[in-house]
PDB file of C-alpha atoms in Angstrom:
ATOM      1  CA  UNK A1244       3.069   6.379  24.359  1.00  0.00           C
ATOM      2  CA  UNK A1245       0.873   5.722  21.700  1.00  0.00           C
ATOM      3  CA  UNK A1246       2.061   4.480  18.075  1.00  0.00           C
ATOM      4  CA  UNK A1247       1.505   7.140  15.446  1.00  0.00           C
ATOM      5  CA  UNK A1248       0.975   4.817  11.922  1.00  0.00           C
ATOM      6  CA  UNK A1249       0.281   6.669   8.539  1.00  0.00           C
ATOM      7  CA  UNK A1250      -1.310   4.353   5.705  1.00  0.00           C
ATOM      8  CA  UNK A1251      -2.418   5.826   2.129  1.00  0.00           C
ATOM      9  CA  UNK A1252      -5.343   4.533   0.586  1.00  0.00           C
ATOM     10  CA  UNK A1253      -7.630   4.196   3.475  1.00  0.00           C
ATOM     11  CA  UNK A1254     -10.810   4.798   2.309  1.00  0.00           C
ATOM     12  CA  UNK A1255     -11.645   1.182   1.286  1.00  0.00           C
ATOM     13  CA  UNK A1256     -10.713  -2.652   0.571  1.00  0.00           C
ATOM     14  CA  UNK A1257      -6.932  -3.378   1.646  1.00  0.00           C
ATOM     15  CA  UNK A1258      -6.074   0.075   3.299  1.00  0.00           C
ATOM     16  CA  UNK A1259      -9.641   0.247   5.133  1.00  0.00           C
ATOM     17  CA  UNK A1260      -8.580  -3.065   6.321  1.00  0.00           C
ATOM     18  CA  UNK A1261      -5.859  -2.038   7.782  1.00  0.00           C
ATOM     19  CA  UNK A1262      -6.659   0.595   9.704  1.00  0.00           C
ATOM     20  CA  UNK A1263      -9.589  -1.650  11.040  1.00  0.00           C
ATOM     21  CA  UNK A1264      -6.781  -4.049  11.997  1.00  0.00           C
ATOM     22  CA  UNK A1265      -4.368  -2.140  13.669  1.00  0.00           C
ATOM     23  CA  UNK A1266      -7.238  -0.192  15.784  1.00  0.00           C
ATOM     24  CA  UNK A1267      -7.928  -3.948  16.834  1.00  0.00           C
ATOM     25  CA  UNK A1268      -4.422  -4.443  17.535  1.00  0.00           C
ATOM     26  CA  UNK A1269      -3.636  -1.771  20.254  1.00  0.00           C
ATOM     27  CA  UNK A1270      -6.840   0.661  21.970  1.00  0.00           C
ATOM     28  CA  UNK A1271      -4.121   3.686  21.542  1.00  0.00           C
ATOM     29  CA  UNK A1272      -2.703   3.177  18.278  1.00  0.00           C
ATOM     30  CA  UNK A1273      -3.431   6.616  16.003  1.00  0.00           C
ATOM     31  CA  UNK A1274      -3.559   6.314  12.523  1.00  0.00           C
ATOM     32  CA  UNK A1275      -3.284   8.938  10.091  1.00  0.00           C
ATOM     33  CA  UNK A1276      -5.246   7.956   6.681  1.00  0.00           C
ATOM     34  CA  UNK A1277      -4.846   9.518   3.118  1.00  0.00           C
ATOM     35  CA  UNK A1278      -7.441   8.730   0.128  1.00  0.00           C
ATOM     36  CA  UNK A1279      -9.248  11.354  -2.079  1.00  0.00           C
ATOM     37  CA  UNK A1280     -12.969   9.971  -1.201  1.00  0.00           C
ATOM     38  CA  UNK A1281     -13.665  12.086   2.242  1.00  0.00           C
ATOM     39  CA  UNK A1282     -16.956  10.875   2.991  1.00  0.00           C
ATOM     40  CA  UNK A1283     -14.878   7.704   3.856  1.00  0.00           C
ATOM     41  CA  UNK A1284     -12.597   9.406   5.694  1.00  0.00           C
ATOM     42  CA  UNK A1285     -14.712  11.141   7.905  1.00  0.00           C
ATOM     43  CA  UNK A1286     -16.817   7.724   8.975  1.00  0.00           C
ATOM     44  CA  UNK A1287     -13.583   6.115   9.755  1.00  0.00           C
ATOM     45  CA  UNK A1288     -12.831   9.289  11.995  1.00  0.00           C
ATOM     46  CA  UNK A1289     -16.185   9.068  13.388  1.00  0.00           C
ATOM     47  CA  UNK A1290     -15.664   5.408  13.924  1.00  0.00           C
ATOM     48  CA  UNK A1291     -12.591   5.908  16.016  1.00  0.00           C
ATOM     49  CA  UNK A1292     -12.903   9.105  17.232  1.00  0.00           C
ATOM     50  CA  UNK A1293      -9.612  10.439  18.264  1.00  0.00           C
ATOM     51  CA  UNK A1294      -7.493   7.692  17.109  1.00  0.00           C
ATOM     52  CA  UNK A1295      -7.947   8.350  13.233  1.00  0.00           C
ATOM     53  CA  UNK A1296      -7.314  11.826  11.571  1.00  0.00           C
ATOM     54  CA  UNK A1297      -7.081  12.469   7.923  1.00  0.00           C
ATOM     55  CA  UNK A1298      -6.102  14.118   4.983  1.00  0.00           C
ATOM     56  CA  UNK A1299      -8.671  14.170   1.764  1.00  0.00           C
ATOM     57  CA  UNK A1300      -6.697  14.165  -1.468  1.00  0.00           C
ATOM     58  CA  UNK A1301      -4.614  13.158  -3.827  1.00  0.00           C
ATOM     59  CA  UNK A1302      -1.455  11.391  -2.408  1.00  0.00           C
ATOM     60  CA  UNK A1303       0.265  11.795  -5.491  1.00  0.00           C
ATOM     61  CA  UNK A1304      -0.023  15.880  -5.131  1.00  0.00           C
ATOM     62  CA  UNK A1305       3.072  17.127  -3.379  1.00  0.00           C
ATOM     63  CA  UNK A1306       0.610  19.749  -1.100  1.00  0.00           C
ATOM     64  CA  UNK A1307      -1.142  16.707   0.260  1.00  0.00           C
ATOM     65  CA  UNK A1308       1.835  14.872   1.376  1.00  0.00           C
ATOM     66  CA  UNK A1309       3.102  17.970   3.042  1.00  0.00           C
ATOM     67  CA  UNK A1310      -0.113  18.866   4.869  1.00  0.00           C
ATOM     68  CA  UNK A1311      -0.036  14.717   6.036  1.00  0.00           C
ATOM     69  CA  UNK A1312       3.436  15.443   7.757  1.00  0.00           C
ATOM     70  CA  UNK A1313       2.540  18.857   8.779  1.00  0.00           C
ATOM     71  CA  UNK A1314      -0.104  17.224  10.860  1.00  0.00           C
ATOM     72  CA  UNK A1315       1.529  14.652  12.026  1.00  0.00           C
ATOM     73  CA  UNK A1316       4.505  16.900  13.729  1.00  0.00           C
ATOM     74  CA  UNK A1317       1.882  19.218  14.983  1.00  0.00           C
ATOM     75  CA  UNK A1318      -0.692  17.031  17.032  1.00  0.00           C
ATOM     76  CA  UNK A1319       1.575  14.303  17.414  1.00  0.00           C
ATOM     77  CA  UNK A1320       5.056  15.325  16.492  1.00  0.00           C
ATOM     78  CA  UNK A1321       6.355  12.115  15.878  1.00  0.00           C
ATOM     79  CA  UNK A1322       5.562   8.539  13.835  1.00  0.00           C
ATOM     80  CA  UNK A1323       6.466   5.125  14.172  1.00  0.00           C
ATOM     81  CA  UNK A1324       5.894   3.201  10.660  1.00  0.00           C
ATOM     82  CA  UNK A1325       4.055   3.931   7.025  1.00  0.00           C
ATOM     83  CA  UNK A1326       1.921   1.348   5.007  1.00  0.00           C
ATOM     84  CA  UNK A1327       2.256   2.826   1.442  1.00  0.00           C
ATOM     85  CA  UNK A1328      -1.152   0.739   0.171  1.00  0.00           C
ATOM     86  CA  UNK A1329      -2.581   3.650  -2.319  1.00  0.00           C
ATOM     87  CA  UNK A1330      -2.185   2.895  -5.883  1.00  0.00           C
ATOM     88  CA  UNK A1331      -3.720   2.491  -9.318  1.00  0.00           C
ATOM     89  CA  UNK A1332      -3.528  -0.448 -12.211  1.00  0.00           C
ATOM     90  CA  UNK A1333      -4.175   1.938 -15.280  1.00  0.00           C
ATOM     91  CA  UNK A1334      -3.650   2.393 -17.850  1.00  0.00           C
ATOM     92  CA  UNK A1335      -3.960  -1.261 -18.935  1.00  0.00           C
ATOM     93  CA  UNK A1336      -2.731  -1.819 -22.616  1.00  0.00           C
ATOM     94  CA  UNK A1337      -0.396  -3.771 -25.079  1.00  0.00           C
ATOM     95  CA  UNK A1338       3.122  -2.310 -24.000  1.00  0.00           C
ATOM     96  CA  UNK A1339       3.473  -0.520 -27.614  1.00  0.00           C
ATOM     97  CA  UNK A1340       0.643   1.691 -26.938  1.00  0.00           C
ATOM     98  CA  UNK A1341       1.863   3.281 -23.972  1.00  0.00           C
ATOM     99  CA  UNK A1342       3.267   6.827 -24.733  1.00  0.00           C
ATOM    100  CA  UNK A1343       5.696   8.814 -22.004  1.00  0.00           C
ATOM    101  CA  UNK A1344       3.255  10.856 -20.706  1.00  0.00           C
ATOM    102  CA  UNK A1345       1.224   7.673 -19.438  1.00  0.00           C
ATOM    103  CA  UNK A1346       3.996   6.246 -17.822  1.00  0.00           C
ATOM    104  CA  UNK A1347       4.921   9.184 -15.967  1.00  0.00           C
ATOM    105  CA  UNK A1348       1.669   9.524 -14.510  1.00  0.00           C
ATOM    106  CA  UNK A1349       1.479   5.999 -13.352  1.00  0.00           C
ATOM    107  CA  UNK A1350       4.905   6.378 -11.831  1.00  0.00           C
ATOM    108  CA  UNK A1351       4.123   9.372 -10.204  1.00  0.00           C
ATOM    109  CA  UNK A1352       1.085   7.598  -8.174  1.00  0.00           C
ATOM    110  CA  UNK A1353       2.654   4.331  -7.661  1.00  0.00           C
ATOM    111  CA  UNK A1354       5.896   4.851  -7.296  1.00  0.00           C
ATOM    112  CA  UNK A1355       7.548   8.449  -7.002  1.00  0.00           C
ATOM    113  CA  UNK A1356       4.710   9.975  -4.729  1.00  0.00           C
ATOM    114  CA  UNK A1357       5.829   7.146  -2.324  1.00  0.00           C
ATOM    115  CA  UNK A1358       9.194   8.014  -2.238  1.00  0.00           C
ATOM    116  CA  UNK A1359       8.623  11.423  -1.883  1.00  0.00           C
ATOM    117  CA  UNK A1360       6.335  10.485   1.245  1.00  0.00           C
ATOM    118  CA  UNK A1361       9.090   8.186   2.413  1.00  0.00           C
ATOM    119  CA  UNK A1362      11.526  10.850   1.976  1.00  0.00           C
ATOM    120  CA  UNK A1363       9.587  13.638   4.271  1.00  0.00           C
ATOM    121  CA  UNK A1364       8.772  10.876   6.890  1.00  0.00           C
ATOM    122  CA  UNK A1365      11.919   9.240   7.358  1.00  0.00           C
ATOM    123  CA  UNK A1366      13.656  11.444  10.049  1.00  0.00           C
ATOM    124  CA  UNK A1367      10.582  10.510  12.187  1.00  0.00           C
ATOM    125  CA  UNK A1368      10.779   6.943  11.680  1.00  0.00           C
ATOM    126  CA  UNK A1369      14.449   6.719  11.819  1.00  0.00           C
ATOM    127  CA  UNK A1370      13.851   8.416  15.441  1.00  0.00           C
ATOM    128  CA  UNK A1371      11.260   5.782  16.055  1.00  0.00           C
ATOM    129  CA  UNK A1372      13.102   2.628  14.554  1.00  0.00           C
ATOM    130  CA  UNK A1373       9.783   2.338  12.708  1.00  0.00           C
ATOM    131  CA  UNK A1374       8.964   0.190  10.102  1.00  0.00           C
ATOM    132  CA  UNK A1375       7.954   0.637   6.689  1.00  0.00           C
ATOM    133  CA  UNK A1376       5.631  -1.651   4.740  1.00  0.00           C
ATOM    134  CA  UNK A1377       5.027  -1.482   0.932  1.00  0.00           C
ATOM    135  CA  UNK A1378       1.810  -2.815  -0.762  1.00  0.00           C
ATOM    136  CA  UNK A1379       3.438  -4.775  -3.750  1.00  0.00           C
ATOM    137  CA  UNK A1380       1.455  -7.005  -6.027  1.00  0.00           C
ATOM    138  CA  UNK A1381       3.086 -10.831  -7.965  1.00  0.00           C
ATOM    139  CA  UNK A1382       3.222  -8.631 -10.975  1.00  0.00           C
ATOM    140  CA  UNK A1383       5.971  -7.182 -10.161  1.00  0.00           C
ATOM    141  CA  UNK A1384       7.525 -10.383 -10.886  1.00  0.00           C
ATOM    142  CA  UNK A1385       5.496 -12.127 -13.235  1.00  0.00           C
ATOM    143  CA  UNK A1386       3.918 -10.216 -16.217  1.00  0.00           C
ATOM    144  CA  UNK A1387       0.137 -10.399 -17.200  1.00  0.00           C
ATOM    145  CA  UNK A1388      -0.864  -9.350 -20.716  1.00  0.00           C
ATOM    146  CA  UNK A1389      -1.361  -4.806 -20.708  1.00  0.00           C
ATOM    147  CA  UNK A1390      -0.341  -4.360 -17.107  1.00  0.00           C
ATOM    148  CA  UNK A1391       3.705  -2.669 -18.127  1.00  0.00           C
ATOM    149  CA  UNK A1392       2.999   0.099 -15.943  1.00  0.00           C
ATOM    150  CA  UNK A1393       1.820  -1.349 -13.153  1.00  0.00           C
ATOM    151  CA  UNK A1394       4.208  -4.114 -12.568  1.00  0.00           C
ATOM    152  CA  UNK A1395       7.195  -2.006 -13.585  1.00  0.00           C
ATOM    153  CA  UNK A1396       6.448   0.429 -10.613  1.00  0.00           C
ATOM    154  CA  UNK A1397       5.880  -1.918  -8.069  1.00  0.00           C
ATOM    155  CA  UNK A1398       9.043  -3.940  -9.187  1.00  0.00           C
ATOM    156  CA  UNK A1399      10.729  -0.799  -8.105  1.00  0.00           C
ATOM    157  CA  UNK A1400       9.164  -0.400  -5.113  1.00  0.00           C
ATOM    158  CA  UNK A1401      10.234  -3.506  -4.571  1.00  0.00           C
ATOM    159  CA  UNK A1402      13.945  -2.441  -5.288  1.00  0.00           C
ATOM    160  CA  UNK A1403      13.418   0.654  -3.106  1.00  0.00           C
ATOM    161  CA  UNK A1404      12.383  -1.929  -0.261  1.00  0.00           C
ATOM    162  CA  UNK A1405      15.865  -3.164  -0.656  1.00  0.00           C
ATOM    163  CA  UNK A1406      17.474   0.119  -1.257  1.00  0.00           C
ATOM    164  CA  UNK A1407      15.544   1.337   2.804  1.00  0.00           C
ATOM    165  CA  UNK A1408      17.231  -2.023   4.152  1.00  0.00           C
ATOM    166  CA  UNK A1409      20.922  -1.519   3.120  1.00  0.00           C
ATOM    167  CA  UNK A1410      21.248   2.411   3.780  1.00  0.00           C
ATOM    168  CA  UNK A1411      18.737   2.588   6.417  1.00  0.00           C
ATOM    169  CA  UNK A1412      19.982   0.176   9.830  1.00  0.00           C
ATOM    170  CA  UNK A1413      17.835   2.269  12.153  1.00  0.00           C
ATOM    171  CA  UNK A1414      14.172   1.423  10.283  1.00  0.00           C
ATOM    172  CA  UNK A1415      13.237  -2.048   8.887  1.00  0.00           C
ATOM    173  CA  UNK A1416      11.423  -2.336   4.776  1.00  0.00           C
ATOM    174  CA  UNK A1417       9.620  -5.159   3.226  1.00  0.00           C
ATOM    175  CA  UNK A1418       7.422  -5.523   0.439  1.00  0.00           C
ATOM    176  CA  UNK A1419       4.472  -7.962   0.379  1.00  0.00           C
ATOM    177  CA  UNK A1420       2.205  -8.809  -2.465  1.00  0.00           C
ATOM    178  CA  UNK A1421      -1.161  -9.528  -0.799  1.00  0.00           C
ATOM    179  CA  UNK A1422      -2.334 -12.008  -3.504  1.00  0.00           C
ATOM    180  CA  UNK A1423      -5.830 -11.549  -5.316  1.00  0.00           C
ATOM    181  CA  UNK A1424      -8.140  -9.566  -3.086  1.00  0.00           C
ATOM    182  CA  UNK A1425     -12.039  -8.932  -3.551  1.00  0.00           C
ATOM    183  CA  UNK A1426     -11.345  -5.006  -4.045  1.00  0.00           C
ATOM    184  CA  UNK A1427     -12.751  -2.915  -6.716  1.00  0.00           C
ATOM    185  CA  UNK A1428      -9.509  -3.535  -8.594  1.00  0.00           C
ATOM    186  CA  UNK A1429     -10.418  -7.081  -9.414  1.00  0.00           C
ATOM    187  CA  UNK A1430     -14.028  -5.989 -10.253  1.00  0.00           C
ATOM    188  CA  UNK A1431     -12.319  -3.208 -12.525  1.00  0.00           C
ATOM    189  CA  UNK A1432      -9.934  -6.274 -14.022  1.00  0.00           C
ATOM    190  CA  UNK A1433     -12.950  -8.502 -14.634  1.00  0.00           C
ATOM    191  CA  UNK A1434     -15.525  -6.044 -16.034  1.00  0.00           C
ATOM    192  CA  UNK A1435     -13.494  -3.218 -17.633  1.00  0.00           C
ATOM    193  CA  UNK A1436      -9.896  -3.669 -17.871  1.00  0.00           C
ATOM    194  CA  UNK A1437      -9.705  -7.237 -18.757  1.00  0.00           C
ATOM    195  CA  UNK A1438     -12.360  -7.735 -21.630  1.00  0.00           C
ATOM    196  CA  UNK A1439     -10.372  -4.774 -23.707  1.00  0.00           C
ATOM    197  CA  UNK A1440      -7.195  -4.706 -22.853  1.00  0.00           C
ATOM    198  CA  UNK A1441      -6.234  -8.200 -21.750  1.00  0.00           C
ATOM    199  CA  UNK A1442      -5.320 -11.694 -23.340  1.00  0.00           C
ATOM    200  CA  UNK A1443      -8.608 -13.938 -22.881  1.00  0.00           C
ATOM    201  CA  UNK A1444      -5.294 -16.055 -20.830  1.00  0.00           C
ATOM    202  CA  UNK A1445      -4.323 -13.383 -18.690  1.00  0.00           C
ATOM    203  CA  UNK A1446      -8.063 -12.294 -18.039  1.00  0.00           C
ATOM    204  CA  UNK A1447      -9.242 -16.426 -17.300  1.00  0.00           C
ATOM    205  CA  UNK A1448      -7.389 -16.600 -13.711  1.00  0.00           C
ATOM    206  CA  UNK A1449      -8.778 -13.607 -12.227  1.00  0.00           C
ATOM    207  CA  UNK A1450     -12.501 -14.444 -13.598  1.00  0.00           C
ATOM    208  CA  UNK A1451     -11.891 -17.721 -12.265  1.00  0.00           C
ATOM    209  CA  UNK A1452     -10.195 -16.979  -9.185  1.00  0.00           C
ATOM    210  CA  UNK A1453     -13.730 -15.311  -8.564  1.00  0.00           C
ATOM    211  CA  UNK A1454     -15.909 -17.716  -9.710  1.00  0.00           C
ATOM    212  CA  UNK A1455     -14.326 -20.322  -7.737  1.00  0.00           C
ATOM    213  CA  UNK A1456     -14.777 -18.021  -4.775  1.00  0.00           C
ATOM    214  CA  UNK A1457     -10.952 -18.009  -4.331  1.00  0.00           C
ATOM    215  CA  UNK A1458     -10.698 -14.086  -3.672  1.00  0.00           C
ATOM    216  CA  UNK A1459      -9.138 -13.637  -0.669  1.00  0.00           C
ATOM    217  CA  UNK A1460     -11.253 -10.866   1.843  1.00  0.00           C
ATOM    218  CA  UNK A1461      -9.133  -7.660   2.671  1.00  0.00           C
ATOM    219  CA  UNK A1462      -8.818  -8.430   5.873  1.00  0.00           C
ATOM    220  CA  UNK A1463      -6.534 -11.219   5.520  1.00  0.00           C
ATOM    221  CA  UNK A1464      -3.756  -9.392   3.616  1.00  0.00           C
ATOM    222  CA  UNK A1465      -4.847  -5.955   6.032  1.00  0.00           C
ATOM    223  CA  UNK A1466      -4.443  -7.702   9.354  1.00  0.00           C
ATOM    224  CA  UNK A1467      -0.385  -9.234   7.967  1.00  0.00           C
ATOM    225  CA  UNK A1468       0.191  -5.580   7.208  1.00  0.00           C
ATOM    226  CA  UNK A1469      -0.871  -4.436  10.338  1.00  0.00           C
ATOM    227  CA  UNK A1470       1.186  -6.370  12.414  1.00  0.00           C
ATOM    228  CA  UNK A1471       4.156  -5.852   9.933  1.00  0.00           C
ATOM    229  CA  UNK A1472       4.101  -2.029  10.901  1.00  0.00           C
ATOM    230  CA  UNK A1473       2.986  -2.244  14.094  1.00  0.00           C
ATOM    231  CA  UNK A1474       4.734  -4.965  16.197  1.00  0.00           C
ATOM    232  CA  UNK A1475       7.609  -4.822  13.284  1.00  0.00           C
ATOM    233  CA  UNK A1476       9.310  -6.887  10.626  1.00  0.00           C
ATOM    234  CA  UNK A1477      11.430  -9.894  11.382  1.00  0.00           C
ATOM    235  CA  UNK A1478      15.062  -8.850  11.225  1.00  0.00           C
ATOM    236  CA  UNK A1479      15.380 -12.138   8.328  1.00  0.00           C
ATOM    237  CA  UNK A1480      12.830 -10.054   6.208  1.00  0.00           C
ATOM    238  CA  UNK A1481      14.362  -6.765   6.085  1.00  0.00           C
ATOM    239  CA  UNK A1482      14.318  -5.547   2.893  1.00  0.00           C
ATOM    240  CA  UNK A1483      12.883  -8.145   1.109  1.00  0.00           C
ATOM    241  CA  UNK A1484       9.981  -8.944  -1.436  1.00  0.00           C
ATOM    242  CA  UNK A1485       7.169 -11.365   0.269  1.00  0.00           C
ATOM    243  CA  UNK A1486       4.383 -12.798  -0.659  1.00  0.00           C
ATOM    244  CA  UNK A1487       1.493 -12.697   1.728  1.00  0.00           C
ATOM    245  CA  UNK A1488       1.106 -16.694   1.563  1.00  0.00           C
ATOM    246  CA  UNK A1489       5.190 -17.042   2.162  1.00  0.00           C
ATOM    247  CA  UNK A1490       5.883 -19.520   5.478  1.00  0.00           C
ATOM    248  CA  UNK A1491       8.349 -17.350   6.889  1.00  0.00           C
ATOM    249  CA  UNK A1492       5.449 -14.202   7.553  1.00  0.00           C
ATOM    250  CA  UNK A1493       3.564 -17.288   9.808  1.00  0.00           C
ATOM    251  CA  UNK A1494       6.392 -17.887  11.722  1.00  0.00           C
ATOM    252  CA  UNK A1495       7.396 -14.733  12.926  1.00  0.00           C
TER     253      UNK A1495
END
């Protein structure tokens, strides 16, 4: 029986790679995408005809997650893990210039749209004894200079990782920060974000990270969260906050 994998963001860098990955893993895996920019959507169907179906929108919108898992029990009627990769890094600002309304909107696409897709997937996974990997970042545990928002949300993902492991024995939870990727995030933090809302500190590794020619390609982090989801997590790293470069995702 085939796998049945959902992963959010899938129209490029990380989540693309992904979904490239796993269809390289397995010739019967199905994946069911979710990204707003169709036109991606639909090449990556026509790439893998019958193996990748989609949903155009806005993960964040509570329609879109239900028409996701609406499809899913229809064609497939059951699934076997999640890779929650979509998210955003703005606003970036100096934390006393954020106002409610701007951290409720970054919540709501980085962290409570997740749980809410979590939430309507779960009995299905639970059935499965799925897994369910979270796209965290190293600022959820180490502040850079305007980024509150994001690193406060993926520190609770992080915490919500944990939360899956201890109340959840039938599915497995981790949470890996994939390090500093060539996506349009970093070309975002280097030409937009950085120069007017970061310290020229904060702003120096990431220019020089590229520079150097340090960026790592997506396919690196995609194919460890690929085989996190698909042949499962390690038992030792249930629940637990990873980095992609961490010794113990090697050895298992």
């Amino acid at each position: 029986m085939s796998k049945i994998i959902v992963v959010t963001g899938t129209s490029r860098g990380i989540g693309k790679a992904i979904v490239d990955e796993l269809m390289e893993l397995d010739p019967n895996v199905v994946v069911y995408g979710v990204a707003r920019t169709e036109a991606a959507l639909k090449q990556l169907a026509t790439e893998y005809n019958g193996r990748f179906f989609y949903v155009a929108g806005d993960i964040s919108q509570k329609s879109v997650q239900e028409e996701l898992v609406s499809r899913i029990k229809k064609q497939h009627g059951y699934c076997d893990g999640l890779v929650a990769n979509a998210g955003v890094l703005e606003p970036v600002a100096p934390v006393e210039e954020y106002d409610q309304e701007q951290w409720l909107t970054h919540f709501n696409i980085n962290f409570f749209s997740i749980v809410s897709l979590v939430s309507q997937l779960l009995p299905q996974i639970e059935a499965a004894r799925g897994n369910i990997v979270f796209v965290s970042s190293g600022a959820s545990v180490k502040h850079y200079y305007g980024w509150s928002c994001y690193g406060a949300a993926k520190a609770a993902l992080n915490s919500y990782a944990q939360a899956l492991a201890c109340e959840k024995p039938s599915i497995r939870s981790i949470a890996v920060a994939p390090g500093v990727v060539d996506t349009q995030m970093q070309v975002d933090i280097r030409d937009k974000f950085g120069p007017r809302s970061m310290t020229a500190e904060s702003l120096k590794r990431f220019t020089d990270l590229q520079e150097q020619g340090q960026l790592l390609p997506p396919d690196v982090p995609g194919a460890v969260y690929a085989a996190l989801v698909f042949k499962g997590i390690p038992k030792e790293l249930n629940g637990a906050y990873i980095r992609l470069n961490d010794p113990r995702l090697a050895e298992s």
